[in-house]
mmCIF file of C-alpha atoms in Angstrom:
data_model
loop_
_atom_site.group_PDB
_atom_site.id
_atom_site.type_symbol
_atom_site.label_atom_id
_atom_site.label_comp_id
_atom_site.label_asym_id
_atom_site.label_seq_id
_atom_site.Cartn_x
_atom_site.Cartn_y
_atom_site.Cartn_z
ATOM 1 C CA MET A 813 32.444 22.980 20.080
ATOM 2 C CA ASN A 814 32.439 22.679 23.884
ATOM 3 C CA PRO A 815 29.127 22.110 25.714
ATOM 4 C CA ILE A 816 28.795 25.709 26.905
ATOM 5 C CA ALA A 817 29.416 27.109 23.431
ATOM 6 C CA GLU A 818 26.972 24.582 21.955
ATOM 7 C CA ALA A 819 24.309 25.555 24.493
ATOM 8 C CA ARG A 820 24.751 29.214 23.590
ATOM 9 C CA ALA A 821 24.555 28.404 19.892
ATOM 10 C CA ILE A 822 21.361 26.365 20.422
ATOM 11 C CA LEU A 823 19.824 29.296 22.290
ATOM 12 C CA ALA A 824 20.840 31.679 19.494
ATOM 13 C CA ASP A 825 19.249 29.390 16.881
ATOM 14 C CA ALA A 826 16.040 29.122 18.909
ATOM 15 C CA LEU A 827 15.872 32.900 19.321
ATOM 16 C CA ALA A 828 16.348 33.316 15.565
ATOM 17 C CA VAL A 829 13.226 31.204 15.062
ATOM 18 C CA MET A 830 11.352 33.234 17.659
ATOM 19 C CA ARG A 831 12.126 36.434 15.784
ATOM 20 C CA HIS A 832 10.384 35.135 12.668
ATOM 21 C CA PRO A 833 6.763 36.374 12.456
ATOM 22 C CA ASP A 834 5.522 33.064 11.048
ATOM 23 C CA ALA A 835 6.820 31.137 14.063
ATOM 24 C CA ARG A 836 6.780 33.480 17.037
ATOM 25 C CA LEU A 837 3.078 33.531 17.979
ATOM 26 C CA ALA A 838 2.575 29.768 17.722
ATOM 27 C CA VAL A 839 5.611 28.963 19.870
ATOM 28 C CA ILE A 840 4.581 31.560 22.456
ATOM 29 C CA LEU A 841 1.055 30.114 22.507
ATOM 30 C CA TYR A 842 2.174 26.513 23.070
ATOM 31 C CA SER A 843 4.829 27.545 25.591
ATOM 32 C CA GLY A 844 2.281 29.635 27.474
ATOM 33 C CA LEU A 845 -0.243 26.816 27.594
ATOM 34 C CA SER A 846 2.493 24.484 28.785
ATOM 35 C CA ALA A 847 3.462 26.882 31.588
ATOM 36 C CA ILE A 848 -0.162 27.315 32.707
ATOM 37 C CA PHE A 849 -0.763 23.576 32.865
ATOM 38 C CA PHE A 850 2.544 22.998 34.656
ATOM 39 C CA VAL A 851 1.584 25.466 37.389
ATOM 40 C CA TYR A 852 -1.814 23.806 37.680
ATOM 41 C CA ALA A 853 -0.159 20.377 37.732
ATOM 42 C CA LEU A 854 2.147 21.274 40.616
ATOM 43 C CA PHE A 855 -0.849 22.181 42.755
ATOM 44 C CA THR A 856 -3.102 19.288 41.722
ATOM 45 C CA ALA A 857 -0.785 16.422 40.798
ATOM 46 C CA GLY A 858 2.289 17.097 42.876
ATOM 47 C CA ILE A 859 5.913 17.538 41.907
ATOM 48 C CA LEU A 860 6.794 13.834 41.712
ATOM 49 C CA TRP A 861 4.113 12.923 39.152
ATOM 50 C CA THR A 862 4.798 16.138 37.249
ATOM 51 C CA LEU A 863 8.498 15.287 36.978
ATOM 52 C CA ALA A 864 7.647 11.699 36.046
ATOM 53 C CA SER A 865 5.344 12.977 33.295
ATOM 54 C CA VAL A 866 8.153 15.136 31.938
ATOM 55 C CA ALA A 867 10.470 12.118 31.824
ATOM 56 C CA ILE A 868 7.808 9.982 30.122
ATOM 57 C CA GLY A 869 7.061 12.701 27.563
ATOM 58 C CA ILE A 870 10.700 13.227 26.647
ATOM 59 C CA ALA A 871 11.264 9.472 26.344
ATOM 60 C CA LEU A 872 8.239 9.023 24.067
ATOM 61 C CA LEU A 873 8.837 12.098 21.883
ATOM 62 C CA PRO A 874 10.923 10.303 19.210
ATOM 63 C CA VAL A 875 8.333 7.540 18.793
ATOM 64 C CA VAL A 876 5.377 9.949 18.754
ATOM 65 C CA GLU A 877 7.158 12.048 16.120
ATOM 66 C CA PHE A 878 7.890 9.013 13.985
ATOM 67 C CA ILE A 879 4.400 7.499 14.152
ATOM 68 C CA THR A 880 2.638 10.809 13.524
ATOM 69 C CA HIS A 881 4.908 11.769 10.649
ATOM 70 C CA LYS A 882 5.011 8.423 8.878
ATOM 71 C CA TYR A 883 1.511 7.080 9.439
ATOM 72 C CA VAL A 884 -0.593 10.259 9.607
ATOM 73 C CA LEU A 885 1.146 13.138 7.836
ATOM 74 C CA HIS A 886 2.211 10.920 4.919
ATOM 75 C CA LEU A 887 -1.125 9.105 4.659
ATOM 76 C CA LEU A 888 -2.069 9.387 0.977
ATOM 77 C CA GLU A 889 -5.535 8.040 1.766
ATOM 78 C CA LEU A 890 -6.380 11.472 3.185
ATOM 79 C CA ALA A 891 -6.464 12.827 -0.383
ATOM 80 C CA LYS A 892 -9.489 10.697 -1.299
ATOM 81 C CA THR A 893 -12.168 13.099 -0.080
ATOM 82 C CA SER A 894 -12.357 16.855 -0.351
ATOM 83 C CA PRO A 895 -12.532 17.592 3.420
ATOM 84 C CA THR A 896 -9.683 15.257 4.342
ATOM 85 C CA ALA A 897 -7.662 16.425 1.337
ATOM 86 C CA GLN A 898 -7.884 20.026 2.503
ATOM 87 C CA PHE A 899 -6.867 18.917 5.987
ATOM 88 C CA TRP A 900 -3.907 16.989 4.568
ATOM 89 C CA ASN A 901 -2.928 19.915 2.382
ATOM 90 C CA ARG A 902 -2.659 22.202 5.388
ATOM 91 C CA VAL A 903 -0.960 19.811 7.767
ATOM 92 C CA HIS A 904 1.655 18.378 5.380
ATOM 93 C CA TYR A 905 1.092 18.154 1.631
ATOM 94 C CA ALA A 906 1.575 21.887 0.947
ATOM 95 C CA HIS A 907 4.692 21.787 3.108
ATOM 96 C CA HIS A 908 6.277 19.096 0.944
ATOM 97 C CA MET A 909 5.217 20.888 -2.224
ATOM 98 C CA ASP A 910 7.118 23.984 -1.095
ATOM 99 C CA PRO A 911 9.389 23.285 1.908
ATOM 100 C CA LYS A 912 10.594 26.898 2.006
ATOM 101 C CA ASP A 913 7.108 28.393 2.392
ATOM 102 C CA THR A 914 7.250 29.544 6.020
ATOM 103 C CA ARG A 915 3.452 29.878 6.137
ATOM 104 C CA VAL A 916 2.972 26.096 6.122
ATOM 105 C CA ILE A 917 5.957 24.880 8.134
ATOM 106 C CA LEU A 918 4.183 24.941 11.475
ATOM 107 C CA ALA A 919 1.140 22.820 12.232
ATOM 108 C CA HIS A 920 -2.253 24.464 12.361
ATOM 109 C CA PRO A 921 -3.106 25.199 16.034
ATOM 110 C CA ALA A 922 -6.284 23.115 15.756
ATOM 111 C CA THR A 923 -4.252 20.046 14.835
ATOM 112 C CA VAL A 924 -1.929 20.673 17.767
ATOM 113 C CA VAL A 925 -4.876 20.742 20.158
ATOM 114 C CA LEU A 926 -6.199 17.565 18.503
ATOM 115 C CA LEU A 927 -2.857 15.779 18.924
ATOM 116 C CA VAL A 928 -2.565 16.835 22.565
ATOM 117 C CA ALA A 929 -6.130 15.632 23.138
ATOM 118 C CA VAL A 930 -5.319 12.250 21.585
ATOM 119 C CA LEU A 931 -2.166 11.858 23.691
ATOM 120 C CA THR A 932 -4.042 12.886 26.816
ATOM 121 C CA GLY A 933 -6.822 10.421 25.994
ATOM 122 C CA LEU A 934 -4.324 7.602 25.598
ATOM 123 C CA ALA A 935 -2.743 8.544 28.921
ATOM 124 C CA TRP A 936 -6.182 8.420 30.550
ATOM 125 C CA LEU A 937 -6.888 4.986 29.071
ATOM 126 C CA LEU A 938 -3.578 3.767 30.505
ATOM 127 C CA GLY A 939 -4.449 5.162 33.890
ATOM 128 C CA LEU A 940 -1.766 7.867 33.849
ATOM 129 C CA THR A 941 -3.633 10.385 35.950
ATOM 130 C CA PRO A 942 -3.876 13.214 36.969
ATOM 131 C CA LEU A 943 -3.720 14.447 33.391
ATOM 132 C CA ALA A 944 -2.556 18.050 33.868
ATOM 133 C CA PRO A 945 1.169 17.143 33.726
ATOM 134 C CA ILE A 946 0.563 15.149 30.528
ATOM 135 C CA VAL A 947 -1.091 18.151 28.893
ATOM 136 C CA ALA A 948 1.693 20.441 30.131
ATOM 137 C CA ILE A 949 4.580 18.385 28.777
ATOM 138 C CA SER A 950 2.715 17.725 25.507
ATOM 139 C CA PHE A 951 2.370 21.429 24.773
ATOM 140 C CA GLY A 952 5.930 22.084 25.921
ATOM 141 C CA LEU A 953 7.445 19.427 23.696
ATOM 142 C CA PHE A 954 5.344 20.586 20.765
ATOM 143 C CA ALA A 955 6.710 24.108 21.199
ATOM 144 C CA PHE A 956 10.216 22.621 21.085
ATOM 145 C CA TYR A 957 9.314 20.505 18.055
ATOM 146 C CA GLU A 958 8.024 23.547 16.171
ATOM 147 C CA ILE A 959 11.191 25.519 16.910
ATOM 148 C CA VAL A 960 13.393 22.721 15.570
ATOM 149 C CA HIS A 961 11.209 22.119 12.523
ATOM 150 C CA PHE A 962 11.052 25.797 11.636
ATOM 151 C CA ALA A 963 14.829 26.102 12.013
ATOM 152 C CA CYS A 964 15.219 23.241 9.534
ATOM 153 C CA HIS A 965 13.516 25.305 6.827
ATOM 154 C CA MET A 966 14.102 28.990 7.514
ATOM 155 C CA ASP A 967 16.682 30.962 5.571
ATOM 156 C CA GLY A 968 20.111 31.617 7.043
ATOM 157 C CA GLU A 969 22.748 29.439 8.637
ATOM 158 C CA THR A 970 22.307 27.687 11.963
ATOM 159 C CA ARG A 971 25.046 28.094 14.559
ATOM 160 C CA SER A 972 24.741 25.000 16.722
ATOM 161 C CA ARG A 973 25.815 21.490 15.835
ATOM 162 C CA TYR A 974 22.424 20.195 16.975
ATOM 163 C CA PHE A 975 20.303 22.417 14.732
ATOM 164 C CA THR A 976 22.694 22.026 11.802
ATOM 165 C CA THR A 977 22.534 18.228 12.026
ATOM 166 C CA ARG A 978 18.751 18.198 12.295
ATOM 167 C CA ARG A 979 18.530 20.582 9.336
ATOM 168 C CA GLN A 980 20.761 18.483 7.113
ATOM 169 C CA GLU A 981 18.988 15.222 7.902
ATOM 170 C CA HIS A 982 15.539 16.759 7.460
ATOM 171 C CA ALA A 983 16.554 18.185 4.084
ATOM 172 C CA LEU A 984 17.235 14.636 2.916
ATOM 173 C CA HIS A 985 13.642 13.762 3.830
ATOM 174 C CA HIS A 986 12.272 16.613 1.724
ATOM 175 C CA TYR A 987 14.594 16.602 -1.267
ATOM 176 C CA ILE A 988 15.920 13.046 -1.572
ATOM 177 C CA ASP A 989 13.601 10.425 -0.053
ATOM 178 C CA GLU A 990 10.387 11.225 1.816
ATOM 179 C CA ASN A 991 10.414 7.686 3.258
ATOM 180 C CA ARG A 992 13.538 8.361 5.321
ATOM 181 C CA ASN A 993 14.444 10.619 8.253
ATOM 182 C CA TYR A 994 10.999 11.052 9.750
ATOM 183 C CA GLY A 995 12.404 12.358 13.031
ATOM 184 C CA ILE A 996 12.515 16.111 13.514
ATOM 185 C CA THR A 997 13.999 16.727 16.950
ATOM 186 C CA THR A 998 16.058 13.543 17.016
ATOM 187 C CA ALA A 999 17.082 10.595 14.856
ATOM 188 C CA ILE A 1000 16.499 8.032 17.620
ATOM 189 C CA ALA A 1001 13.332 6.521 16.125
ATOM 190 C CA ASP A 1002 14.817 6.467 12.620
ATOM 191 C CA ARG A 1003 17.797 4.564 13.973
ATOM 192 C CA LEU A 1004 15.456 2.182 15.801
ATOM 193 C CA PHE A 1005 13.238 1.498 12.771
ATOM 194 C CA GLY A 1006 15.961 1.556 10.118
ATOM 195 C CA THR A 1007 14.833 4.686 8.260
ATOM 196 C CA ARG A 1008 17.737 7.006 9.070
ATOM 197 C CA ILE A 1009 20.025 8.176 6.291
ATOM 198 C CA VAL A 1010 22.813 10.754 6.562
ATOM 199 C CA ASP A 1011 24.450 10.552 3.135
ATOM 200 C CA LYS A 1012 22.380 11.426 0.089
ATOM 201 C CA LYS A 1013 24.934 9.663 -2.141
ATOM 202 C CA THR A 1014 23.634 6.308 -0.882
ATOM 203 C CA LEU A 1015 20.086 7.042 -2.082
ATOM 204 C CA GLN A 1016 18.312 7.518 -5.366
ATOM 205 C CA ARG A 1017 16.173 10.631 -5.523
ATOM 206 C CA SER A 1018 12.526 9.743 -4.979
ATOM 207 C CA PRO A 1019 10.132 11.041 -7.665
ATOM 208 C CA THR A 1020 7.471 11.548 -4.982
ATOM 209 C CA ALA A 1021 9.521 13.526 -2.452
ATOM 210 C CA ARG A 1022 7.530 16.666 -3.234
ATOM 211 C CA ASN A 1023 4.068 15.265 -4.056
ATOM 212 C CA LEU A 1024 3.964 12.349 -1.562
ATOM 213 C CA GLY A 1025 2.442 10.130 -4.245
ATOM 214 C CA TYR A 1026 -0.360 12.494 -5.192
ATOM 215 C CA THR A 1027 0.200 12.297 -8.917
ATOM 216 C CA GLY A 1028 -0.797 10.448 -12.074
ATOM 217 C CA GLU A 1029 -3.961 8.342 -12.061
ATOM 218 C CA PHE A 1030 -4.436 8.780 -8.325
ATOM 219 C CA ALA A 1031 -4.563 12.577 -8.607
ATOM 220 C CA ASP A 1032 -6.853 12.270 -11.640
ATOM 221 C CA ARG A 1033 -9.261 10.136 -9.643
ATOM 222 C CA TYR A 1034 -9.198 12.418 -6.592
ATOM 223 C CA PRO A 1035 -8.721 15.936 -8.007
ATOM 224 C CA TYR A 1036 -8.959 17.851 -4.759
ATOM 225 C CA LEU A 1037 -5.446 19.298 -4.499
ATOM 226 C CA LYS A 1038 -2.873 21.162 -6.534
ATOM 227 C CA ARG A 1039 -0.849 18.520 -8.303
ATOM 228 C CA GLY A 1040 2.878 18.104 -8.033
ATOM 229 C CA ASP A 1041 3.917 15.821 -10.860
ATOM 230 C CA GLU A 1042 7.493 16.962 -11.285
ATOM 231 C CA PRO A 1043 10.223 15.555 -9.027
ATOM 232 C CA PRO A 1044 12.513 18.096 -7.354
ATOM 233 C CA SER A 1045 15.324 19.377 -9.535
ATOM 234 C CA ASP A 1046 18.914 18.340 -8.898
ATOM 235 C CA GLY A 1047 19.621 21.630 -7.217
ATOM 236 C CA ALA A 1048 16.697 21.452 -4.802
ATOM 237 C CA GLY A 1049 17.819 21.426 -1.202
ATOM 238 C CA LYS A 1050 21.470 21.496 -2.220
ATOM 239 C CA ALA A 1051 22.409 23.994 0.426
ATOM 240 C CA ASP A 1052 20.762 22.067 3.253
ATOM 241 C CA ALA A 1053 21.292 18.445 2.195
ATOM 242 C CA ARG A 1054 25.024 18.704 2.155
#
């Protein structure tokens, strides 16, 4: 597929996500916030720092994705108290239990605001000010992230090579081994940290791909969530993890 055709296919895939009622409002919200902060940034921070912030954000996106996914969203320790268990259930556990449930694919807006606040705080500690461009690119990249993630799970075929590749690799994370393929928008961090896999034949199916380890004695001791003791069946994710 030539670059122009691929660009058109990517746009068509993104628009397909935007037509879904469970994705549309969230993406519009984050995109709108990004646009507002970008306009504000141009007047208060200048075009050079705004463009530099965009470059920094894009460069850091793979690492931020990887760290957040691996060390926060998969943190089993969150299941040890009722409040944190309910938080974990909404932000990731329920999604692994039922990857096709479009109601829990996207992050809760409150967690998005929290993540942007954390990233902005880190930027402030590093002296990367003014902060408006940081906030703008954070919301913008999160809108992009949500589009790609939703496309990985929604019904129907994807048209572009980019979305199809991301969908196939993400399916391996959900249905084969939850400790691989943490990246959503790109596989760069997985390549860097040695967690990328593209062929399910080279892996054994993980018994905790759906329950993230919340099972057995651990679930008995901390009974705050719906249990998922059974590993995914052989047919789970077959269409996507091809």
